[in-house]
Amino acid sequence: MTHPIDAACIFCKIVAGQIPCFKLLEDDNTIAFMDINPVNPGHALSVAKGHWPTIDLIPPPILADVAKTAQRVAKAVSKELKPVGVNLLQANGEGAGQSVPHLHFHILPRVAGDRASLNWAYKPGDMAAIKALCERLKAAL
Ligand code: AMP
Ligand code: ZN
């Protein structure tokens, strides 16, 4: 299936290799990488390779692939980091807290008492720590 591209989109640029990411895995229709503004350590994203902004626009087979990649990452997060729980979150539209209009699932490991909410502010993470977590999770995939 052809993947639409929006040249101005940050995730399309990551898919194209034009900007770097802490990559966990990649297959025909999906890519997974670490979120650089993590709510908690190990926060990762499962991203469609094409530019489909929201759930109503993405072809169902691609959505299934993005969900499968999210499952793979969630399993690695659970195995390696042993969080108290893991949320999968997928936002549609600014009103839902979506800041990058290119379909993705958050894989969000939970920390006891973190009071994580649906709409969080971007807070840049420590890049060395994110890289180290990426290596650990890759080994656990
Ligand atoms: P959302 O707000 O649900 O659209 O989620 C977008 C997520 O992408 C946010 O959690 C950002 O921290 C994350 N993000 C934005 N730019 C990058 C990037 N260059 N590399 C990794 N994650 C990013
Ligand atoms: Zn895009």
GROMACS .gro file of C-alpha atoms and ligand atoms in nm, residues 4-13 15 48-52 100-103, ligand 2:
model
   21
    4PRO     CA    1   0.089   0.938   0.171
    5ILE     CA    2   0.346   1.197   0.281
    6ASP     CA    3   0.315   1.546   0.426
    7ALA     CA    4   0.657   1.707   0.377
    8ALA     CA    5   0.596   1.943   0.672
    9CYS     CA    6   0.509   1.665   0.918
   10ILE     CA    7   0.766   1.575   1.182
   11PHE     CA    8   0.671   1.205   1.186
   12CYS     CA    9   0.687   1.186   0.804
   13LYS     CA   10   1.038   1.331   0.834
   15VAL     CA   11   0.984   0.788   0.864
   48ALA     CA   12   0.202   0.453   1.084
   49LYS     CA   13   0.447   0.497   0.800
   50GLY     CA   14   0.197   0.697   0.592
   51HIS     CA   15   0.056   1.036   0.677
   52TRP     CA   16  -0.297   0.955   0.793
  100VAL     CA   17   0.119   1.562   1.581
  101PRO     CA   18  -0.152   1.498   1.321
  102HIS     CA   19  -0.003   1.169   1.200
  103LEU     CA   20  -0.160   0.860   1.351
  143ZN      ZN   21   0.309   1.266   0.866
   0.00000   0.00000   0.00000
